[in-house]
Short mmCIF file of C-alpha atoms in Angstrom, two decimals:
data_model
loop_
_atom_site.label_atom_id
_atom_site.label_comp_id
_atom_site.label_asym_id
_atom_site.label_seq_id
_atom_site.Cartn_x
_atom_site.Cartn_y
_atom_site.Cartn_z
CA MET A 1 48.94 -10.57 20.11
CA THR A 2 49.82 -7.27 19.13
CA LYS A 3 47.47 -4.10 19.88
CA LYS A 4 47.05 -3.75 16.14
CA THR A 5 46.21 -7.28 15.38
CA THR A 6 43.41 -7.04 18.51
CA TYR A 7 42.23 -3.75 16.85
CA LEU A 8 41.99 -5.54 13.36
CA ILE A 9 39.96 -8.42 14.87
CA LEU A 10 37.75 -6.18 16.64
CA MET A 11 36.96 -4.19 13.37
CA VAL A 12 36.28 -7.37 11.57
CA ILE A 13 33.84 -8.81 14.13
CA CYS A 14 31.94 -5.25 14.42
CA THR A 15 31.97 -5.27 10.57
CA VAL A 16 30.76 -8.74 10.04
CA GLY A 17 28.10 -8.16 13.12
CA PHE A 18 26.73 -5.04 11.63
CA TRP A 19 26.38 -6.75 8.25
CA LEU A 20 24.57 -9.67 9.74
CA PHE A 21 22.45 -7.32 11.70
CA ASN A 22 21.59 -5.02 8.65
CA ASN A 23 20.93 -8.20 6.30
CA PHE A 24 19.40 -10.77 8.36
CA TYR A 25 17.71 -9.27 11.72
CA THR A 26 14.14 -8.02 11.34
CA PRO A 27 11.49 -7.68 14.02
CA ASP A 28 8.80 -10.39 14.24
CA THR A 29 5.71 -8.18 14.07
CA TYR A 30 4.28 -4.50 14.46
CA THR A 31 1.05 -5.68 15.26
CA ASP A 32 -0.36 -5.42 19.09
CA ALA A 33 -3.96 -5.26 19.61
CA SER A 34 -3.57 -4.27 22.99
CA VAL A 35 -2.30 -0.77 22.04
CA VAL A 36 -4.99 -0.31 19.16
CA LYS A 37 -6.83 3.19 19.90
CA ASP A 38 -9.71 4.42 17.70
CA ASN A 39 -10.05 1.26 16.19
CA LYS A 40 -13.74 2.07 14.88
CA GLN A 41 -12.31 4.67 12.55
CA VAL A 42 -10.30 2.21 10.70
CA LYS A 43 -12.74 -0.45 10.50
CA LEU A 44 -14.05 -1.20 7.06
CA GLU A 45 -17.83 -1.78 6.47
CA ASN A 46 -18.37 -5.08 4.81
CA TYR A 47 -19.66 -3.53 1.70
CA LEU A 48 -16.43 -1.67 1.32
CA GLN A 49 -14.21 -4.96 1.04
CA PRO A 50 -13.50 -6.04 -2.39
CA SER A 51 -13.80 -9.60 -3.49
CA SER A 52 -10.46 -11.69 -3.29
CA THR A 53 -9.31 -13.44 -6.49
CA THR A 54 -7.36 -15.84 -4.09
CA GLY A 55 -9.17 -15.90 -0.94
CA VAL A 56 -6.31 -14.66 1.10
CA VAL A 57 -7.86 -11.76 2.96
CA VAL A 58 -5.62 -10.33 5.89
CA LYS A 59 -7.12 -7.71 8.27
CA HIS A 60 -4.88 -5.73 9.95
CA ASN A 61 -5.41 -3.01 12.68
CA TYR A 62 -5.33 0.06 9.98
CA PHE A 63 -5.69 -1.68 6.68
CA THR A 64 -7.16 -4.88 5.06
CA LEU A 65 -5.35 -6.27 1.89
CA SER A 66 -5.94 -9.28 -0.40
CA TYR A 67 -2.56 -11.21 -0.86
CA ASN A 68 -1.55 -12.98 -4.15
CA GLU A 69 1.21 -15.32 -3.42
CA LYS A 70 1.77 -16.02 -7.33
CA TYR A 71 2.93 -12.22 -7.49
CA GLU A 72 4.19 -11.77 -4.00
CA GLN A 73 2.10 -8.86 -3.44
CA ALA A 74 -1.51 -7.85 -2.66
CA GLU A 75 -3.83 -7.44 -5.52
CA TRP A 76 -5.60 -4.67 -3.30
CA VAL A 77 -5.16 -2.88 -0.23
CA ALA A 78 -8.25 -1.12 1.15
CA TYR A 79 -8.52 1.47 4.35
CA LEU A 80 -10.33 4.45 5.49
CA LEU A 81 -8.61 7.53 5.52
CA ASN A 82 -10.15 10.33 8.12
CA LYS A 83 -9.38 13.88 8.60
CA GLN A 84 -8.12 13.28 12.03
CA HIS A 85 -5.59 10.60 10.69
CA LEU A 86 -3.57 13.71 8.97
CA THR A 87 -0.98 14.33 11.43
CA TYR A 88 2.51 15.64 11.15
CA GLU A 89 4.27 13.13 13.66
CA ASP A 90 7.93 12.74 12.65
CA ARG A 91 8.02 8.79 12.70
CA LYS A 92 11.32 7.05 12.29
CA ARG A 93 11.17 4.69 9.24
CA PRO A 94 11.15 1.06 10.49
CA TYR A 95 12.47 -2.01 8.74
CA PHE A 96 10.33 -3.45 6.14
CA ILE A 97 9.21 -7.04 7.33
CA GLU A 98 7.24 -10.00 6.35
CA ASP A 99 3.60 -9.74 7.25
CA PRO A 100 3.16 -12.37 10.08
CA LYS A 101 -0.51 -12.76 8.80
CA VAL A 102 0.43 -14.13 5.31
CA LYS A 103 0.46 -17.91 5.79
CA THR A 104 2.63 -18.31 2.95
CA LYS A 105 4.85 -15.49 3.99
CA SER A 106 5.13 -12.12 2.04
CA ALA A 107 7.93 -11.10 -0.23
CA ASP A 108 11.17 -10.80 1.69
CA TRP A 109 12.24 -7.00 1.56
CA ARG A 110 15.66 -8.32 0.18
CA ASN A 111 14.17 -9.01 -3.41
CA TYR A 112 13.85 -5.21 -3.82
CA LYS A 113 17.81 -4.68 -3.10
CA ARG A 114 19.71 -3.27 -6.01
CA SER A 115 16.35 -4.20 -8.29
CA GLY A 116 16.37 -0.58 -9.66
CA TYR A 117 12.64 -0.17 -8.32
CA ASP A 118 11.35 1.59 -5.19
CA ARG A 119 9.49 -0.41 -2.38
CA GLY A 120 6.25 1.32 -3.07
CA HIS A 121 3.38 1.61 -0.48
CA LEU A 122 0.08 1.04 -1.27
CA CYS A 123 -1.43 2.45 1.62
CA PRO A 124 1.02 5.33 2.08
CA ALA A 125 2.94 5.41 5.41
CA GLY A 126 1.97 9.09 5.27
CA ASP A 127 -1.62 8.49 5.49
CA ARG A 128 -0.82 6.51 8.99
CA ARG A 129 1.37 8.85 10.90
CA PHE A 130 -1.36 9.22 13.60
CA ALA A 131 -0.13 6.15 15.53
CA LEU A 132 3.11 4.41 15.81
CA GLN A 133 1.71 0.96 15.04
CA ALA A 134 -0.50 2.28 12.50
CA TYR A 135 2.76 3.93 10.64
CA ASN A 136 4.55 0.68 11.27
CA GLU A 137 2.21 -1.75 9.76
CA THR A 138 2.59 -0.09 6.46
CA PHE A 139 5.94 -1.50 6.10
CA TYR A 140 4.73 -5.09 6.04
CA THR A 141 5.93 -6.28 2.74
CA SER A 142 2.29 -7.19 1.75
CA ASN A 143 1.67 -3.54 1.43
CA ILE A 144 4.61 -3.11 -0.87
CA THR A 145 4.88 -3.41 -4.65
CA PRO A 146 7.68 -2.53 -6.75
CA GLN A 147 7.49 0.96 -8.54
CA LYS A 148 9.81 3.02 -10.69
CA ASN A 149 11.25 5.82 -8.55
CA ASP A 150 9.94 8.63 -11.08
CA PHE A 151 6.50 7.05 -11.16
CA ASN A 152 6.24 6.71 -7.05
CA ALA A 153 7.65 10.19 -6.71
CA GLY A 154 5.77 11.73 -9.42
CA VAL A 155 2.19 11.25 -10.62
CA TRP A 156 1.47 8.63 -8.10
CA ASN A 157 2.61 10.83 -5.44
CA ARG A 158 0.45 13.73 -6.80
CA LEU A 159 -2.60 11.46 -6.49
CA GLU A 160 -1.89 10.66 -2.81
CA LYS A 161 -1.41 14.26 -2.15
CA LYS A 162 -4.86 14.82 -3.87
CA VAL A 163 -6.60 12.07 -2.02
CA ARG A 164 -5.01 14.18 1.43
CA GLN A 165 -6.79 17.41 0.06
CA TRP A 166 -10.11 15.70 -0.52
CA VAL A 167 -10.09 14.08 3.17
CA LYS A 168 -9.69 17.71 4.68
CA ARG A 169 -12.89 18.69 3.03
CA ASP A 170 -14.88 15.32 2.96
CA LYS A 171 -13.87 14.10 6.62
CA GLU A 172 -13.63 10.38 5.56
CA LEU A 173 -12.72 8.52 2.44
CA TYR A 174 -12.54 4.71 1.54
CA VAL A 175 -9.21 4.19 -0.45
CA VAL A 176 -8.57 0.68 -2.40
CA THR A 177 -5.50 0.32 -4.46
CA GLY A 178 -3.11 -2.15 -5.92
CA GLY A 179 -0.98 -2.96 -9.26
CA VAL A 180 -2.93 -4.83 -12.11
CA LEU A 181 -1.49 -8.51 -11.73
CA LYS A 182 -1.85 -9.99 -15.16
CA GLY A 183 -0.04 -10.27 -18.59
CA HIS A 184 3.66 -10.27 -18.96
CA MET A 185 5.42 -8.52 -16.27
CA ASP A 186 9.05 -8.07 -15.05
CA GLU A 187 10.23 -9.88 -12.15
CA ILE A 188 12.70 -9.02 -9.50
CA GLY A 189 14.60 -10.76 -6.59
CA ASP A 190 14.72 -14.56 -5.73
CA GLU A 191 11.28 -14.70 -5.31
CA ASP A 192 10.05 -13.28 -8.55
CA VAL A 193 8.36 -10.37 -7.43
CA ALA A 194 6.02 -8.97 -10.29
CA VAL A 195 6.49 -5.75 -11.39
CA PRO A 196 2.93 -4.51 -12.56
CA ASN A 197 2.35 -2.62 -15.57
CA TYR A 198 -0.67 -0.63 -14.14
CA PHE A 199 -1.62 0.71 -10.87
CA TYR A 200 -5.15 1.47 -9.96
CA LYS A 201 -6.92 3.69 -7.17
CA ILE A 202 -10.41 3.81 -6.10
CA VAL A 203 -11.82 6.40 -3.69
CA ALA A 204 -15.33 6.86 -2.40
CA LYS A 205 -17.01 9.11 0.06
CA GLY A 206 -20.41 9.04 1.62
CA LYS A 207 -22.27 5.80 2.81
CA GLY A 208 -24.11 2.73 1.53
CA ASP A 209 -26.38 3.45 -1.44
CA ASN A 210 -25.05 7.32 -1.30
CA LEU A 211 -21.48 6.55 -2.41
CA ASN A 212 -19.92 8.94 -4.67
CA VAL A 213 -16.90 7.30 -6.47
CA ILE A 214 -13.84 7.92 -8.43
CA ALA A 215 -11.10 5.65 -10.27
CA PHE A 216 -7.89 6.03 -11.67
CA LEU A 217 -6.08 3.73 -13.90
CA PHE A 218 -2.36 4.76 -14.64
CA PRO A 219 0.49 3.15 -16.67
CA HIS A 220 3.57 2.50 -14.66
CA LYS A 221 5.57 5.30 -15.86
CA GLU A 222 6.03 9.20 -15.03
CA SER A 223 3.36 11.30 -16.65
CA LYS A 224 3.11 15.24 -16.40
CA LYS A 225 -0.58 14.99 -17.44
CA GLU A 226 -3.48 16.14 -15.26
CA LEU A 227 -4.82 13.44 -12.82
CA SER A 228 -8.20 13.70 -14.51
CA SER A 229 -6.37 11.96 -17.54
CA PHE A 230 -6.24 8.74 -15.90
CA VAL A 231 -9.90 8.79 -14.64
CA VAL A 232 -11.78 5.63 -15.55
CA SER A 233 -15.02 3.51 -14.54
CA VAL A 234 -14.85 1.13 -11.69
CA ASP A 235 -16.05 -1.50 -14.26
CA LYS A 236 -12.89 -0.88 -16.41
CA ILE A 237 -10.87 -1.74 -13.48
CA GLU A 238 -12.83 -4.70 -12.51
CA LYS A 239 -12.41 -5.88 -16.04
CA GLU A 240 -8.64 -5.44 -15.70
CA THR A 241 -8.19 -7.03 -12.35
CA GLY A 242 -10.95 -9.45 -11.91
CA ILE A 243 -12.14 -8.20 -8.81
CA ASP A 244 -15.49 -7.02 -7.49
CA PHE A 245 -15.13 -3.79 -5.62
CA PHE A 246 -18.42 -3.20 -4.16
CA GLU A 247 -19.77 -6.82 -4.45
CA ALA A 248 -21.71 -6.40 -1.23
CA LEU A 249 -24.10 -3.83 -2.66
CA PRO A 250 -27.24 -4.31 -4.48
CA LYS A 251 -26.57 -4.94 -8.08
CA GLN A 252 -28.61 -2.26 -9.35
CA THR A 253 -26.57 0.08 -6.89
CA GLN A 254 -23.34 -1.45 -8.12
CA ASP A 255 -24.29 -0.93 -11.67
CA LYS A 256 -25.28 2.68 -11.51
CA LEU A 257 -21.94 3.30 -9.39
CA GLU A 258 -19.30 1.55 -11.44
CA ALA A 259 -20.61 1.99 -15.09
CA LYS A 260 -19.78 5.83 -15.27
CA VAL A 261 -16.67 7.73 -15.48
CA ASN A 262 -17.09 10.09 -12.66
CA VAL A 263 -15.52 13.57 -11.67
CA THR A 264 -18.46 15.13 -10.28
CA ASN A 265 -17.73 16.60 -6.81
CA TRP A 266 -14.20 15.64 -6.96
CA ALA A 267 -11.94 18.63 -7.32
CA LEU A 268 -9.29 17.73 -10.02
#
């Protein structure tokens, strides 16, 4: 065998090996309870956990979600954002991997390849830079939804930045977000991952009966409009999604909190 032939064989082996590694290798999990720090800062109070239309509630160390297998994504992801969480650690982006806590398996990341859609985070990776595990957990595909790039990098990103501005002032916020999973939706990949036509985000500050809440509902397209143009009542989002977002609060408190369109004390 000539040196040239040996070289070509080694090149083929390396190329095939790299392709197999890139397309078929992923780690099993990013979750290790033994290394969790400051867990009290990210644990949701019961009254902040929304209802689940599927009964599949998954609690990770740094966010909680309700998974909808039919649409291969979370119907909501909820988390606390503390001012101390806003760090500027330069984290290396990990693999997108299936969520080991979703028994039916969350969508494979390959559904998104060449789909024309971003792998849009629901709990933003930028909100979880304060710890390596917290950051990596946001790359479970249960926390991912198909988003148009101009929407993801545009008006949706503007709102995520606004939430970070608010938490610098208000110290701690509760955030719950997701796509509206109903009606006719486009699908991507072999697992028919649904592409929501609308996305919502609800942000709350305060405690218990003294919550102050603002809610947003966006068509899935880029917009240059002010964020205030997309403010709606929580009742509106509940009607669209079938989710009860503050179900553990007394009904009278819920009715008062959820019925109005609120921009008071929110700097928009």
